[in-house]
PDB file of C-alpha atoms and ligand atoms in Angstrom:
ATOM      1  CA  UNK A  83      24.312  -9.430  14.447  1.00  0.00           C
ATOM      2  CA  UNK A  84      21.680  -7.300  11.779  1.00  0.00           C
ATOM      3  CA  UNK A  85      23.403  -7.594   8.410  1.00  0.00           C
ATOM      4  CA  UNK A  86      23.336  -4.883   5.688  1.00  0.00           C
ATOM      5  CA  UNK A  87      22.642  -5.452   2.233  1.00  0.00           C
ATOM      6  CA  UNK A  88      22.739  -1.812   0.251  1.00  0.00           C
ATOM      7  CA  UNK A  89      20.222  -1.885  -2.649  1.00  0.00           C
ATOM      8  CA  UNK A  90      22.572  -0.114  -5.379  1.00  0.00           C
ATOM      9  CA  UNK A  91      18.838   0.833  -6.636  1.00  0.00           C
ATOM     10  CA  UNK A  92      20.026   3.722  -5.179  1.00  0.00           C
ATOM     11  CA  UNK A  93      23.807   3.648  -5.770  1.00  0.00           C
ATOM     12  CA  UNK A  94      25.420   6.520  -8.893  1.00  0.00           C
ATOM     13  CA  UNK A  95      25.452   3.813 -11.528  1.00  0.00           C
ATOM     14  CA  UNK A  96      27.512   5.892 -13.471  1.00  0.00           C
ATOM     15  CA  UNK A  97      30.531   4.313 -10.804  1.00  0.00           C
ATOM     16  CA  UNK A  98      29.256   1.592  -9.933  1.00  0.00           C
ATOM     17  CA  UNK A  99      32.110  -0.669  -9.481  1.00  0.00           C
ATOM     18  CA  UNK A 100      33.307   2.317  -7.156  1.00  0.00           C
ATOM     19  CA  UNK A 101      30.472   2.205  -4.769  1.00  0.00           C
ATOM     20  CA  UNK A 102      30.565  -1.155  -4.095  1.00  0.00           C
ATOM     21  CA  UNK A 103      33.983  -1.673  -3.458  1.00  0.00           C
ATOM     22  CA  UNK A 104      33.221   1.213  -1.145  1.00  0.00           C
ATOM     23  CA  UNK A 105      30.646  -0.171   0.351  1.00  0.00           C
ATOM     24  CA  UNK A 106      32.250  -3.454   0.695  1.00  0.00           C
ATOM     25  CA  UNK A 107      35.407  -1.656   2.470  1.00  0.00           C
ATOM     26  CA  UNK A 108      32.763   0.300   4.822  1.00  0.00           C
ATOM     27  CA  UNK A 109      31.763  -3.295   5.975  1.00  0.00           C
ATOM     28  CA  UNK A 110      28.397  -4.069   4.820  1.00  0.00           C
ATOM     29  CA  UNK A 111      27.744  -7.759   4.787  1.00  0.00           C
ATOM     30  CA  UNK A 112      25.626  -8.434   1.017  1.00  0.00           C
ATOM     31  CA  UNK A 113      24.885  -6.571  -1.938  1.00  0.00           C
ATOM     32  CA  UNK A 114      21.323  -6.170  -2.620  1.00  0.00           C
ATOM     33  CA  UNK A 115      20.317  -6.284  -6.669  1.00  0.00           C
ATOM     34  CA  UNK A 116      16.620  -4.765  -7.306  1.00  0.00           C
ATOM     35  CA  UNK A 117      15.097  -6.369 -10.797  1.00  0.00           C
ATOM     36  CA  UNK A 118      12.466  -4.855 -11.898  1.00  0.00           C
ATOM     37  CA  UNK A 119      10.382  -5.429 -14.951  1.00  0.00           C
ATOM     38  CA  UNK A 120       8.074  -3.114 -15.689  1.00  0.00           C
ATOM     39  CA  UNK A 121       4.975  -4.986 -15.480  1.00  0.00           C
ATOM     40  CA  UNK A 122       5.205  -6.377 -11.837  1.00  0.00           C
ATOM     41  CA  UNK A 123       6.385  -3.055 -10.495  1.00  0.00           C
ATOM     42  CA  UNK A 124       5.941   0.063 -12.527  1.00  0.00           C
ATOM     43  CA  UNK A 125      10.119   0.406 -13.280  1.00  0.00           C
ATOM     44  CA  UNK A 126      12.685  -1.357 -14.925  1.00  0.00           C
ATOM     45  CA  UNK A 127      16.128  -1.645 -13.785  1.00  0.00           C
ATOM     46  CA  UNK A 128      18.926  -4.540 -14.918  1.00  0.00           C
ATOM     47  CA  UNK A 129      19.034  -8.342 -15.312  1.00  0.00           C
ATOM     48  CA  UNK A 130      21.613 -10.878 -15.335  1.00  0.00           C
ATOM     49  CA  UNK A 131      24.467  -8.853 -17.724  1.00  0.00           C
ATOM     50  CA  UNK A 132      24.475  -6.169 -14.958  1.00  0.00           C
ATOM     51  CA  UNK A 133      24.428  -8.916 -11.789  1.00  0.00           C
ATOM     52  CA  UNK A 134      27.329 -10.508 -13.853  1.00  0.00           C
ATOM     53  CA  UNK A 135      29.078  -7.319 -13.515  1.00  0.00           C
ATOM     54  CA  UNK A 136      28.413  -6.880 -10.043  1.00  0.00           C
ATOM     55  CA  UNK A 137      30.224 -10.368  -9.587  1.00  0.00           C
ATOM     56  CA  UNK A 138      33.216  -9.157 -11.271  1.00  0.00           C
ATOM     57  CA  UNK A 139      34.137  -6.249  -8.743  1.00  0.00           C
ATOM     58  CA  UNK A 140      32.925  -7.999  -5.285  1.00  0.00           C
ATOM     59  CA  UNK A 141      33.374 -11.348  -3.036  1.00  0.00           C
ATOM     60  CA  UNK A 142      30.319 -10.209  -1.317  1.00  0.00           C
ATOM     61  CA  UNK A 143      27.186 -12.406  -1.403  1.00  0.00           C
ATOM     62  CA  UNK A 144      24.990 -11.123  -4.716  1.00  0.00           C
ATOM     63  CA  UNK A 145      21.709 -11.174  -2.903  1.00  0.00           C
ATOM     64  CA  UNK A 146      19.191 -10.616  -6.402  1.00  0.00           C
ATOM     65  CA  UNK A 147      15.913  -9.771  -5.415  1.00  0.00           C
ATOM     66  CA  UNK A 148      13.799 -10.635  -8.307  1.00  0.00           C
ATOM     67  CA  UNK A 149      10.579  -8.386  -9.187  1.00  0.00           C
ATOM     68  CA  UNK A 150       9.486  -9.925 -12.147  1.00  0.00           C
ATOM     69  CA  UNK A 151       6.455 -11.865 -13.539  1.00  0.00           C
ATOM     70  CA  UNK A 152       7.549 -15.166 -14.008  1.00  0.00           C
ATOM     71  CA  UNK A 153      10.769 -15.270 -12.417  1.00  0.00           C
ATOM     72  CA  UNK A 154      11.205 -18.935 -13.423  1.00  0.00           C
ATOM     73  CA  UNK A 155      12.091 -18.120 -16.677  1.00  0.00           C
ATOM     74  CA  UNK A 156      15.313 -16.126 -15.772  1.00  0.00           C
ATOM     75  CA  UNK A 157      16.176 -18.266 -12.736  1.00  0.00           C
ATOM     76  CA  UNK A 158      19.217 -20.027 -14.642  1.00  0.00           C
ATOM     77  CA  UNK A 159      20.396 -17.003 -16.189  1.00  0.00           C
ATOM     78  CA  UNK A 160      20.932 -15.201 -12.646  1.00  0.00           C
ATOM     79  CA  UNK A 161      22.577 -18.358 -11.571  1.00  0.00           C
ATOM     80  CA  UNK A 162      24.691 -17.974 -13.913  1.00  0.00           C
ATOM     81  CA  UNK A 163      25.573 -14.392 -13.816  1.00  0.00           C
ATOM     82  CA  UNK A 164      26.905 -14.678  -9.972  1.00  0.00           C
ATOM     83  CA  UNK A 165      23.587 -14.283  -7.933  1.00  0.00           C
ATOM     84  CA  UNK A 166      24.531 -15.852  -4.559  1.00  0.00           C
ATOM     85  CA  UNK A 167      20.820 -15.737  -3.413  1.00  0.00           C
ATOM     86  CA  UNK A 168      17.670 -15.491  -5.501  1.00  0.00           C
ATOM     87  CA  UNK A 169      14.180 -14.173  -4.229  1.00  0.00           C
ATOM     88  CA  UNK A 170      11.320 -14.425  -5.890  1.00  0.00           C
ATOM     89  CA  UNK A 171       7.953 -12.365  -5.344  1.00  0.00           C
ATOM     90  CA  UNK A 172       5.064 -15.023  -4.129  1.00  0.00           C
ATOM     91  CA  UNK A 173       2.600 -12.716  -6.042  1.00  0.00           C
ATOM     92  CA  UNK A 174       4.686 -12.917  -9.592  1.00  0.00           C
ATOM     93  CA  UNK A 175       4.298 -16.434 -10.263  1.00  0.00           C
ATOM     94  CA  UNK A 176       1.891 -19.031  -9.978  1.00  0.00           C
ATOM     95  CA  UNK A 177       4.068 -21.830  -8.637  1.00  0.00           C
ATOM     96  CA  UNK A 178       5.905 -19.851  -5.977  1.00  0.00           C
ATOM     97  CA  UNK A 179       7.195 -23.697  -4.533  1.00  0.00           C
ATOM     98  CA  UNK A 180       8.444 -24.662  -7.761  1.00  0.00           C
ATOM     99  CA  UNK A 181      10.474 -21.731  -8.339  1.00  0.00           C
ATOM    100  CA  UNK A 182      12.221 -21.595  -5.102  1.00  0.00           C
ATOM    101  CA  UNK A 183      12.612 -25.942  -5.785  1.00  0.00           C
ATOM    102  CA  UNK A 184      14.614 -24.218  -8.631  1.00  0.00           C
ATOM    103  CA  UNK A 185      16.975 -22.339  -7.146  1.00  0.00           C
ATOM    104  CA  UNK A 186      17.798 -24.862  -4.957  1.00  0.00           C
ATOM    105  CA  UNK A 187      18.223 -27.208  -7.561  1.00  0.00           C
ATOM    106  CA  UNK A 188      20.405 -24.540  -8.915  1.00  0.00           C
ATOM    107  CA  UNK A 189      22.563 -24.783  -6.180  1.00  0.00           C
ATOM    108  CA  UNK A 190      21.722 -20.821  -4.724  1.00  0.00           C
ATOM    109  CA  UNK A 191      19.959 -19.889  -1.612  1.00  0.00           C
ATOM    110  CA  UNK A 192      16.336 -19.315  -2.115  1.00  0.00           C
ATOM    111  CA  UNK A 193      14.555 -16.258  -1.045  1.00  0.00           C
ATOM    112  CA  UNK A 194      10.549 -15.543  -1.292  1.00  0.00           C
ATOM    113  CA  UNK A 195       9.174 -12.206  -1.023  1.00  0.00           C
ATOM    114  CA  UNK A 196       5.834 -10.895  -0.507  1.00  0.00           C
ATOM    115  CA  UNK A 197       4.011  -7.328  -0.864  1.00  0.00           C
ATOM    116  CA  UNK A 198       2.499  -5.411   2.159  1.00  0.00           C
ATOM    117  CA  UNK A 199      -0.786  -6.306   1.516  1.00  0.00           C
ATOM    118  CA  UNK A 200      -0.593 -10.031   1.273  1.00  0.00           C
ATOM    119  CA  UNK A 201      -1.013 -12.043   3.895  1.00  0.00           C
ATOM    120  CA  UNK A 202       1.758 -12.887   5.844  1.00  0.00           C
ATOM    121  CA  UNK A 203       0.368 -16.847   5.795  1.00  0.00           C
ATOM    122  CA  UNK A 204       1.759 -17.187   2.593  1.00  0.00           C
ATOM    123  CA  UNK A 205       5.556 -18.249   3.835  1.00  0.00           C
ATOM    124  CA  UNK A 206       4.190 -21.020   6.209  1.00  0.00           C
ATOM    125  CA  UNK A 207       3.928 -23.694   3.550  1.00  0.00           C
ATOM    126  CA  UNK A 208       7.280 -22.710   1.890  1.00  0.00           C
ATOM    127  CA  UNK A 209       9.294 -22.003   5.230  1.00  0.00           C
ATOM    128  CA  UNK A 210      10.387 -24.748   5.692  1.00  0.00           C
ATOM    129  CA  UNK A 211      12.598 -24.859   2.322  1.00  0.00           C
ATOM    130  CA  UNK A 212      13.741 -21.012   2.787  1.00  0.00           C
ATOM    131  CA  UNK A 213      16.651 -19.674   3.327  1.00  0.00           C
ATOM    132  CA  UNK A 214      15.594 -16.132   3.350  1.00  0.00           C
ATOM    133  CA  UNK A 215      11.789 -14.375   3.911  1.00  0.00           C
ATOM    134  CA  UNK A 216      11.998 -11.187   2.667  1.00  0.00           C
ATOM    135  CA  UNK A 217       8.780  -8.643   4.024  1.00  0.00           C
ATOM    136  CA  UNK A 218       8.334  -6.069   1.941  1.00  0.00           C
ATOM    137  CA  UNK A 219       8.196  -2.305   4.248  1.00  0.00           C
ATOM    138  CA  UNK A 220       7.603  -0.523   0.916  1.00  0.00           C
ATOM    139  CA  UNK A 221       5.115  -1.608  -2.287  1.00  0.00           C
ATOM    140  CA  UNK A 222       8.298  -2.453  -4.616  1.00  0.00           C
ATOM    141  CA  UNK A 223       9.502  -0.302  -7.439  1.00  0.00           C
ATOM    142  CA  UNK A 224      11.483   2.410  -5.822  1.00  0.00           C
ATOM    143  CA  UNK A 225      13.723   3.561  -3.779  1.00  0.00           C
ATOM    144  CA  UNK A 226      13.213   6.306  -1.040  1.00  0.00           C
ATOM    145  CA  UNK A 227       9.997   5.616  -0.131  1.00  0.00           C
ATOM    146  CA  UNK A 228       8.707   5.615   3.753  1.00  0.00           C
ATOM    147  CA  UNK A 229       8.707   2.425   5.268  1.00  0.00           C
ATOM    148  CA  UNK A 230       4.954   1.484   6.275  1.00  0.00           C
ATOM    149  CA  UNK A 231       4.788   0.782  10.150  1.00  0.00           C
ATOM    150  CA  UNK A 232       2.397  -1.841   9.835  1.00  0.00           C
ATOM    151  CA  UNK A 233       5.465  -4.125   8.342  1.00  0.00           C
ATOM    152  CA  UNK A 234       7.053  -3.779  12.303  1.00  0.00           C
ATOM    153  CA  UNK A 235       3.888  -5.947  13.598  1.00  0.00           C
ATOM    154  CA  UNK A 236       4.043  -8.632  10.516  1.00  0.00           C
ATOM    155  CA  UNK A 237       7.757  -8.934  11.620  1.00  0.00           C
ATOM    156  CA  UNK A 238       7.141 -10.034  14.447  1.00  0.00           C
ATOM    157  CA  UNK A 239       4.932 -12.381  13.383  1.00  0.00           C
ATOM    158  CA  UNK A 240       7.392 -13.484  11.017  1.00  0.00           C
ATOM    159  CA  UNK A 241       9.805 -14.400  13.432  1.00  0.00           C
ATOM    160  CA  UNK A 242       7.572 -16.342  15.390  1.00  0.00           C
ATOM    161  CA  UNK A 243       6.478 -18.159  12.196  1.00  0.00           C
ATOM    162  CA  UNK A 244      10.267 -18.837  11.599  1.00  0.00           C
ATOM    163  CA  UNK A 245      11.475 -19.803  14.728  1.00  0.00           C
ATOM    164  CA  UNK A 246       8.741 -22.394  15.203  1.00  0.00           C
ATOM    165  CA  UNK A 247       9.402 -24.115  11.062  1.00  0.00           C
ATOM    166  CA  UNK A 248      12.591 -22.921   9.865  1.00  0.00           C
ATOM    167  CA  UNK A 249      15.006 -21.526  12.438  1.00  0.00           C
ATOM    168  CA  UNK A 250      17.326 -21.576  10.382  1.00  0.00           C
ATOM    169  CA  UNK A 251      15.717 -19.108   7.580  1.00  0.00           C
ATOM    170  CA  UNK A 252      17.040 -15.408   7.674  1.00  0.00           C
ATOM    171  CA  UNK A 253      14.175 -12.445   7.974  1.00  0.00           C
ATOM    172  CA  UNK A 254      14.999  -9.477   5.402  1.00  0.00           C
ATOM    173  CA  UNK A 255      13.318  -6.261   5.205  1.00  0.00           C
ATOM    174  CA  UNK A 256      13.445  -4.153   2.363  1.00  0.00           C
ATOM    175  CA  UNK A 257      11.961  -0.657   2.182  1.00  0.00           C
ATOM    176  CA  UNK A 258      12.178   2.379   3.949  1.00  0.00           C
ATOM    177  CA  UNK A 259      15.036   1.144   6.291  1.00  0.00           C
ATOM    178  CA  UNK A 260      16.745   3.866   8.320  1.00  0.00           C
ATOM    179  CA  UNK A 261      17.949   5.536  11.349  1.00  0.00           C
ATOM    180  CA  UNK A 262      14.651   6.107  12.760  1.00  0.00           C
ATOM    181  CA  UNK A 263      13.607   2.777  11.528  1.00  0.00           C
ATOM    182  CA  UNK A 264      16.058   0.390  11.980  1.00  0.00           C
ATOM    183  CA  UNK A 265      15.679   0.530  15.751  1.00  0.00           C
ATOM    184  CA  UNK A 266      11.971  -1.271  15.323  1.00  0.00           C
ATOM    185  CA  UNK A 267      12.269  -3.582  12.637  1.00  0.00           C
ATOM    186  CA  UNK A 268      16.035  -4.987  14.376  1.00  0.00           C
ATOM    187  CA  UNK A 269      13.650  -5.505  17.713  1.00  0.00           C
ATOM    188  CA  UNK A 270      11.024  -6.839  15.793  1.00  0.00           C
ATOM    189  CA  UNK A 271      13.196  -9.539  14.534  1.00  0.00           C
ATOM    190  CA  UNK A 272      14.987  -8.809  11.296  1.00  0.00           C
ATOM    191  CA  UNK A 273      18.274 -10.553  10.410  1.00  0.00           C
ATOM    192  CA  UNK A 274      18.941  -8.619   7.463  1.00  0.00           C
ATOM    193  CA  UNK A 275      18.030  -5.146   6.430  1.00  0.00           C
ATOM    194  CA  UNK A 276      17.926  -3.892   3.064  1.00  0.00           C
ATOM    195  CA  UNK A 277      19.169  -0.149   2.540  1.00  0.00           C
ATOM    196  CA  UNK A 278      18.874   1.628  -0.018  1.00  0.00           C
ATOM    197  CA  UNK A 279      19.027   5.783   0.032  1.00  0.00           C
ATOM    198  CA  UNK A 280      19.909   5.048   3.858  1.00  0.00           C
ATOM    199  CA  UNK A 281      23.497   3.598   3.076  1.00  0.00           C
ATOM    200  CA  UNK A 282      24.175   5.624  -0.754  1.00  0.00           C
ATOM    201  CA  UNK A 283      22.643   8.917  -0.298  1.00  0.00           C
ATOM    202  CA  UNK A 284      24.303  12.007   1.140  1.00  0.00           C
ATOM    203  CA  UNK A 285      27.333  10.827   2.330  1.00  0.00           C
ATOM    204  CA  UNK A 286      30.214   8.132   2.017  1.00  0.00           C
ATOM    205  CA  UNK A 287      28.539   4.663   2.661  1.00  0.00           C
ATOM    206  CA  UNK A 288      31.027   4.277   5.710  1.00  0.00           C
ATOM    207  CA  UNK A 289      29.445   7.264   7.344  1.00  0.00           C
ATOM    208  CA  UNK A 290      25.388   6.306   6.844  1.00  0.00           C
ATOM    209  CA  UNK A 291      26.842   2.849   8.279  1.00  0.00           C
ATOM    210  CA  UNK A 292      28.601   3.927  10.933  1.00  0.00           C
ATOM    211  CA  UNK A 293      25.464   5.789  11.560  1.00  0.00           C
ATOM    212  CA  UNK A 294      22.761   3.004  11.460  1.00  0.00           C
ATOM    213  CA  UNK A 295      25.500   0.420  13.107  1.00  0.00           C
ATOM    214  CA  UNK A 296      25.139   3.305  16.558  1.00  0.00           C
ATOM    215  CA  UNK A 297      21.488   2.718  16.591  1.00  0.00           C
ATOM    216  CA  UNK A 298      22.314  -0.621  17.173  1.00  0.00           C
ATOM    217  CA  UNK A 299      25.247  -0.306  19.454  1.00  0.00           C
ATOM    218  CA  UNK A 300      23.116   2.314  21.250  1.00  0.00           C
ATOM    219  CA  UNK A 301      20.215  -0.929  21.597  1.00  0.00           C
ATOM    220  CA  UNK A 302      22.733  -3.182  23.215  1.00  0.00           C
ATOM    221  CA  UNK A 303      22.818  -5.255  19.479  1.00  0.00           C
ATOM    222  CA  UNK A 304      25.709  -5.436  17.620  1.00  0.00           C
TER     223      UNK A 304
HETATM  224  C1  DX5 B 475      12.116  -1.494  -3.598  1.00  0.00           C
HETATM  225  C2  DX5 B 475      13.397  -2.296  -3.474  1.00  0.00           C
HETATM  226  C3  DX5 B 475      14.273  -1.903  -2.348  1.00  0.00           C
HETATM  227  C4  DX5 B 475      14.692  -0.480  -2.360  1.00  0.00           C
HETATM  228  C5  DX5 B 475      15.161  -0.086  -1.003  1.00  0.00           C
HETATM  229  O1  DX5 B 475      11.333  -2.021  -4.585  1.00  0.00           O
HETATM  230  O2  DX5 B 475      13.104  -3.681  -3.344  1.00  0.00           O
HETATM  231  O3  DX5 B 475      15.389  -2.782  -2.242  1.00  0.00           O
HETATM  232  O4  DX5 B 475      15.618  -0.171  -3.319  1.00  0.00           O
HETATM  233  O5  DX5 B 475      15.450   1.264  -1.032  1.00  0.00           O
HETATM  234  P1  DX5 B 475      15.253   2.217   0.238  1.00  0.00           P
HETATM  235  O6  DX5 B 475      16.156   1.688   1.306  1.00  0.00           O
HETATM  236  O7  DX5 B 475      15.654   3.544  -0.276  1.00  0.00           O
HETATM  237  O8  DX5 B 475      13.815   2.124   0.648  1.00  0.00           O
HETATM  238 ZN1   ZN B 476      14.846  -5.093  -2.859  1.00  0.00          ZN
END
């Protein structure tokens, strides 16, 4: 079963609180925090006082997705604030190993990301200690932007990476997920997809679900 995590990048933060609890009633599995700093994307969002808020209105899993220079210096503080999961960007620190050791250590599930353009070889020393690879479809920064195809082909790779050292490690993609995407990156062996403007724009969330859930049903998946 592909599991949702809406990226309330795209969410009205003026309700906040209100989206999520209607997103967690449509049935979406995680909530998906974007952190951005400024200098490893160009935008800034939210850190740990607004994950801590998140925590307050939702049992879902707070899955933080960290894109931030250094993102050992904040891993504690996200711990603390709620975050369920933490990834970190492989290109935003130069001891990717030792900050996923940390959130481990920290007791959360450890996520690493990396960018389109960097070699998918990077997970295969760090695989093994994942619990989430997250492929970036999209450069990171914003939301709404159109998923590049050549992520569909490093998915697959992915997948056969993970299957062979970690089977047990779940495949995200974030970026440009949505009803005329979802069908090639859920073949292509994602376990989780990130949506952003897919899930939050337009309509009610239960709607755009109910909508990406058919392209599922409609694939024999679930
Ligand atoms: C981009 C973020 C994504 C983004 C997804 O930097 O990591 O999570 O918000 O948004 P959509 O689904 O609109 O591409
Ligand atoms: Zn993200």
């Amino acid at each position: 079963m592909l599991k949702f995590a809406p990226s309330i990048l795209t969410a009205d933060l003026a309700r906040l609180g209100e989206a999520i609890k209607e997103a967690e009633a449509a049935g979406v599995d995680w909530i998906h925090l974007d952190v951005m700093d400024g200098v490893f994307v160009p935008n800034l969002t939210f850190g740990p006082l607004l994950v801590e808020a998140v925590r307050r209105v939702t049992s879902l899993p707070l899955d933080v997705h960290l894109m931030i220079v250094q993102p050992e210096r904040y891993l504690e503080d996200f711990a603390k604030a709620g975050a369920d999961h933490i990834t970190v960007h492989f290109e935003a620190t130069y001891h990717p190993h030792r900050a996923v050791q940390k959130v481990k250590e920290l007791g959360k599930k450890a996520g690493l990301a990396i960018n389109p353009a960097t070699p998918l070889e990077a997970f295969e020393p760090l695989l093994p200690e994942l619990d989430l690879a997250l492929l970036m479809s999209v450069n990171p920064g914003f939301g709404g932007q159109r998923y590049i195809p050549t992520a569909t082909e490093r998915l697959r790779r992915l997948k056969a990476m993970r299957d062979r050292l970690n089977p047990g490690c779940l495949i995200e993609v974030d970026g440009g997920v949505n009803k005329e995407t979802l069908a090639e990156v859920y073949r292509a062996g994602a376990d989780v997809a990130v949506a952003g403007s897919a899930l939050f724009n337009r309509r009610p969330v239960a709607e755009n679900l109910k909508e990406l859930k058919e392209v599922l049903y409609a694939l024999g998946g679930r």
